[in-house]
Structure formats: C-alpha cells, structure tokens
XYZ file of C-alpha atoms in Angstrom:
272
model
C 55.244 0.183 65.371
C 56.050 -0.778 61.787
C 52.602 -2.355 61.395
C 50.651 0.495 63.008
C 50.040 2.366 59.771
C 48.845 -0.819 58.061
C 46.483 -1.603 60.947
C 45.116 1.942 60.873
C 44.587 1.770 57.122
C 42.887 -1.619 57.329
C 40.740 -0.745 60.342
C 39.398 2.563 59.071
C 38.760 1.236 55.586
C 37.053 -1.871 56.953
C 34.733 0.420 58.915
C 34.112 2.550 55.800
C 33.239 -0.492 53.699
C 30.728 -1.642 56.337
C 29.171 1.821 56.257
C 28.930 1.522 52.490
C 27.190 -1.845 52.829
C 24.695 -0.485 55.365
C 24.005 2.622 53.282
C 23.159 0.382 50.318
C 20.503 -1.461 52.344
C 18.995 0.889 54.941
C 16.647 2.473 52.392
C 15.632 -0.932 51.008
C 14.996 -2.164 54.547
C 12.684 0.750 55.332
C 10.791 0.359 52.054
C 10.415 -3.414 52.449
C 9.495 -3.255 56.134
C 6.877 -0.501 56.048
C 5.866 0.054 52.428
C 5.467 -3.535 51.263
C 7.039 -5.855 48.698
C 5.474 -4.166 45.658
C 6.976 -0.786 46.504
C 10.260 -2.499 47.352
C 10.235 -4.078 43.890
C 9.798 -0.690 42.217
C 12.444 0.979 44.372
C 14.979 -1.847 44.128
C 14.614 -2.040 40.345
C 15.103 1.733 40.029
C 18.196 1.644 42.233
C 19.675 -1.411 40.525
C 19.208 -0.011 37.016
C 20.534 3.379 38.077
C 23.701 1.860 39.545
C 24.461 -0.297 36.494
C 26.525 2.313 34.551
C 28.279 3.260 37.789
C 29.241 -0.315 38.641
C 30.251 -1.338 35.118
C 32.117 1.779 33.970
C 32.687 4.571 36.460
C 33.953 2.376 39.316
C 36.701 1.090 37.007
C 37.869 4.636 36.293
C 37.954 5.439 40.004
C 39.844 2.219 40.795
C 42.551 3.062 38.254
C 42.931 6.584 39.645
C 43.447 5.233 43.182
C 46.817 3.775 42.138
C 47.813 7.008 40.420
C 46.913 9.139 43.434
C 48.844 6.815 45.755
C 52.003 7.070 43.658
C 51.783 10.867 43.389
C 50.810 11.731 46.964
C 54.239 13.262 47.693
C 54.175 15.409 44.557
C 51.361 17.887 45.166
C 51.705 19.578 41.773
C 51.420 16.330 39.849
C 48.656 15.153 42.174
C 46.570 18.256 41.474
C 47.026 17.830 37.737
C 46.074 14.146 37.824
C 43.015 14.907 39.907
C 41.988 17.745 37.584
C 42.255 15.562 34.486
C 40.521 12.564 36.056
C 37.696 14.750 37.382
C 37.255 16.345 33.966
C 37.276 12.936 32.247
C 34.691 11.616 34.689
C 32.463 14.642 34.171
C 32.571 14.192 30.376
C 31.386 10.589 30.821
C 29.244 10.795 33.930
C 27.009 13.784 33.206
C 25.830 12.828 29.688
C 25.250 9.217 30.717
C 22.986 10.021 33.629
C 21.301 13.133 32.274
C 20.539 11.150 29.135
C 19.035 8.353 31.228
C 16.912 10.852 33.130
C 15.563 12.247 29.858
C 14.631 8.849 28.381
C 13.588 7.179 31.641
C 9.856 7.045 30.733
C 10.666 5.425 27.378
C 13.189 3.089 28.971
C 10.756 1.830 31.606
C 7.735 1.503 29.305
C 9.525 -0.221 26.412
C 11.937 -2.489 28.277
C 10.004 -3.283 31.460
C 6.383 -2.614 30.603
C 3.709 -0.124 31.592
C 3.099 -1.893 34.923
C 6.494 -0.573 36.057
C 5.520 3.066 35.481
C 5.348 3.862 39.268
C 9.147 3.561 39.340
C 9.776 6.288 36.723
C 9.875 9.302 39.071
C 11.909 7.516 41.792
C 14.215 6.267 39.042
C 14.852 9.791 37.795
C 15.495 11.114 41.317
C 17.899 8.267 42.034
C 19.747 8.971 38.784
C 20.350 12.559 39.919
C 21.774 11.189 43.179
C 24.073 8.789 41.343
C 25.541 11.703 39.377
C 26.902 12.947 42.696
C 27.748 9.420 43.835
C 29.958 8.943 40.775
C 32.015 11.970 41.772
C 32.083 10.701 45.363
C 33.839 7.570 44.097
C 36.683 9.639 42.640
C 36.975 11.744 45.801
C 37.118 8.540 47.834
C 39.943 7.169 45.671
C 41.835 10.421 46.134
C 41.507 10.596 49.912
C 42.270 6.930 50.501
C 45.200 7.089 48.100
C 46.846 10.047 49.844
C 46.213 8.717 53.357
C 43.166 10.763 54.393
C 41.128 7.613 55.017
C 40.358 8.451 58.663
C 38.828 11.851 57.892
C 37.081 10.322 54.891
C 35.487 7.605 57.021
C 34.327 10.054 59.676
C 32.629 12.247 57.081
C 31.048 9.230 55.402
C 29.757 8.147 58.813
C 28.120 11.546 59.357
C 26.398 11.325 55.963
C 25.268 7.751 56.714
C 23.726 8.745 60.063
C 21.766 11.540 58.386
C 20.628 9.187 55.607
C 19.515 6.523 58.079
C 17.600 9.084 60.125
C 15.834 10.459 57.044
C 14.865 6.963 55.878
C 13.522 5.903 59.276
C 11.415 9.024 59.803
C 10.040 8.567 56.271
C 8.660 5.065 56.944
C 5.054 6.239 56.400
C 5.821 8.030 53.117
C 6.312 6.536 49.639
C 9.277 5.542 47.480
C 9.442 8.995 45.909
C 10.210 10.415 49.343
C 12.776 7.689 50.018
C 14.380 8.512 46.664
C 14.645 12.135 47.764
C 16.340 10.923 50.960
C 18.869 9.078 48.774
C 19.481 12.250 46.765
C 19.976 14.323 49.933
C 22.416 11.695 51.210
C 24.493 11.869 48.028
C 24.522 15.684 48.030
C 25.554 15.828 51.697
C 28.336 13.293 51.270
C 29.821 14.989 48.226
C 29.787 18.348 50.007
C 31.702 16.827 52.928
C 34.210 15.084 50.653
C 34.768 18.072 48.382
C 35.814 20.185 51.347
C 38.199 17.434 52.529
C 39.686 16.968 49.049
C 40.164 20.682 48.495
C 41.992 20.947 51.831
C 44.265 18.047 50.918
C 45.077 19.443 47.465
C 45.302 23.068 48.550
C 42.692 24.202 46.042
C 39.402 26.095 46.274
C 35.918 24.688 45.796
C 35.578 27.017 42.795
C 38.549 25.233 41.188
C 36.676 21.957 41.606
C 33.548 23.408 40.018
C 35.449 24.953 37.115
C 36.842 21.524 36.240
C 33.421 19.932 35.793
C 31.776 22.882 33.993
C 32.741 21.852 30.395
C 31.258 18.373 30.757
C 28.256 19.612 32.708
C 27.369 22.471 30.353
C 27.535 20.237 27.267
C 25.412 17.619 29.016
C 22.789 20.192 30.044
C 22.396 21.298 26.417
C 22.031 17.662 25.382
C 19.461 17.106 28.142
C 17.219 19.982 27.042
C 17.455 18.853 23.412
C 16.313 15.336 24.327
C 13.532 16.602 26.609
C 12.254 18.926 23.874
C 12.185 16.022 21.425
C 10.263 13.851 23.881
C 7.716 16.592 24.588
C 7.040 17.860 21.067
C 8.137 15.311 18.457
C 8.697 11.757 19.725
C 5.861 11.656 22.228
C 4.906 7.993 21.826
C 6.897 5.813 24.211
C 8.217 3.294 21.716
C 11.625 1.697 21.246
C 12.125 3.520 17.937
C 11.402 6.917 19.488
C 13.715 6.140 22.391
C 16.542 5.208 20.022
C 15.966 8.350 17.948
C 16.074 10.515 21.070
C 19.277 8.815 22.248
C 20.883 9.250 18.815
C 19.938 12.926 18.650
C 21.204 13.456 22.182
C 24.521 11.796 21.355
C 24.930 13.956 18.237
C 24.096 17.176 20.112
C 26.525 16.288 22.912
C 29.289 15.468 20.439
C 28.765 18.795 18.662
C 28.956 20.648 21.984
C 32.247 18.926 22.791
C 33.663 19.656 19.328
C 32.727 23.331 19.631
C 34.072 23.598 23.174
C 37.455 25.363 23.121
C 38.426 24.894 26.767
C 41.688 23.098 27.616
C 39.781 20.352 29.430
C 37.623 19.684 26.369
C 40.746 19.573 24.197
C 42.311 17.000 26.528
C 39.134 14.913 26.364
C 39.004 15.040 22.549
C 42.598 13.779 22.414
C 41.739 10.575 24.296
C-alpha cells in the first residue's frame, strides 16, 4: 500500500513517455513510408531545426518549474503565482524566438542550407507555429505531473496522439505541407486539452491563462510584422547580411515593446 502511489506515478508516466516517443516518429514514418526519402529529408530537417530551441532552452525552464510545482502543490495560492510567473516568462522567451524564426525562415534555409532545401521552407514555418504551442505544453505537463494529475494528463495526451496518428495515416497520399498541418493540429488539440486540465487544477479560468501570455505575445506580434515588412520591402535578397539585419531590427523592436510595456508581468520580466 505504501508503494502504490509510486507504482501509479511510474506506470502512468512510463506510458506517457512512450506516447511521446511514438508521437515524435509517427509523422516521420508516414512520410518515409509513402512519400519517399527525399521528402523525409526535408520534413525531418524542418522538424529537427524547429525543435532545437525547444530542446536546448525551453525544456530546461520547464524541468526547473517541475520541482517548484511539486513543492508548492499543497499551497494553491503560491502555486498559482508560480505558474503565472513561469508562464509569463516562457511567453516572453518562446513567442519572439519562434515568431522570429518564422519570419526569417526563407533566409535561414537559403543561406545556411542552400537553395536546394527550399521545399522545406513552408513546412518549416508551419512546424514552428506548432512548436510555439508545444513549448507551452511542456510547462503544462510539468505542472500536472508535479501536482499529481499525471493520470488525467496521460489520458488527454493519448487522445491527442490518437487523433494525430489518424490524421497522419489518412494523409499518406498528400505532401509534407499537409503532414506539417497535421502536426500543428496535434499541438493545438493537445494544448487545448491540457489548458482545461490545468485551469481545473489551479481553480482559474482560461481567460486568466490567456491574459498571462498577452504581454509576451503582443510584443512578439509587433516584432514579427516589423521583420516581415523589412523582408518584403527592404531586405529582399536572401543573404546572410540581410538575415542578420532583419534579426537585429527584430530584436530592437521587441526590446522597445518590452520597455514600453507597463503591465506587471512585463515589469517582472524586466527585473530578471
């Protein structure tokens, strides 16, 4: 009886990790099996590059927050505050990183990989949109596992995985753009399921969740349109210099938006 909780925790999380492994390969399997090795190369490269910031930076933030959520699970007030601050911090990092990558994706692919990789640009951009949601999913996962909602979390992840697998399989005669859309739908569905679970656990509304990410999102959207305008009207040639100038201008515009933002969440971020 003393070990039951540990067995439950280990069993459900083992199942969830296997689902994560399968979800990372079902789309690649479909592309490689029915669309050929060339398309698989484009799709795999887009997915690998898109996940690099997530694996190297955002996963570390989520891992740290897991310990914090576990320690505060019996103090709902402190737990809400920690979740609010961590979600805001993630949004200030996550949104500009990925929206910036979406804006400079054509330059990035052409200058660093070569023009022969141009078929991966559109799938790359779609996948990047999906990873924006996936980054937030990581934080929601840390929260729910940390406070003991791992069973409900795993069930909802399983539902999202089944839908993703079905979409990939029925899309076997399409192209990698369609498979990329399937990945985006999967990420959107999973975050919707996990947001509802997290809001129930914290006793907050979905609108409270959205309000927390608005400062980071709004500043990132302004930065995105600035960089897109530059790429369309000024720095049209896809060269390394133009890409660096666009990135620099985007970083400056984002920083100005943060400095001018007077919300409490932006103030907390500027103090870090």
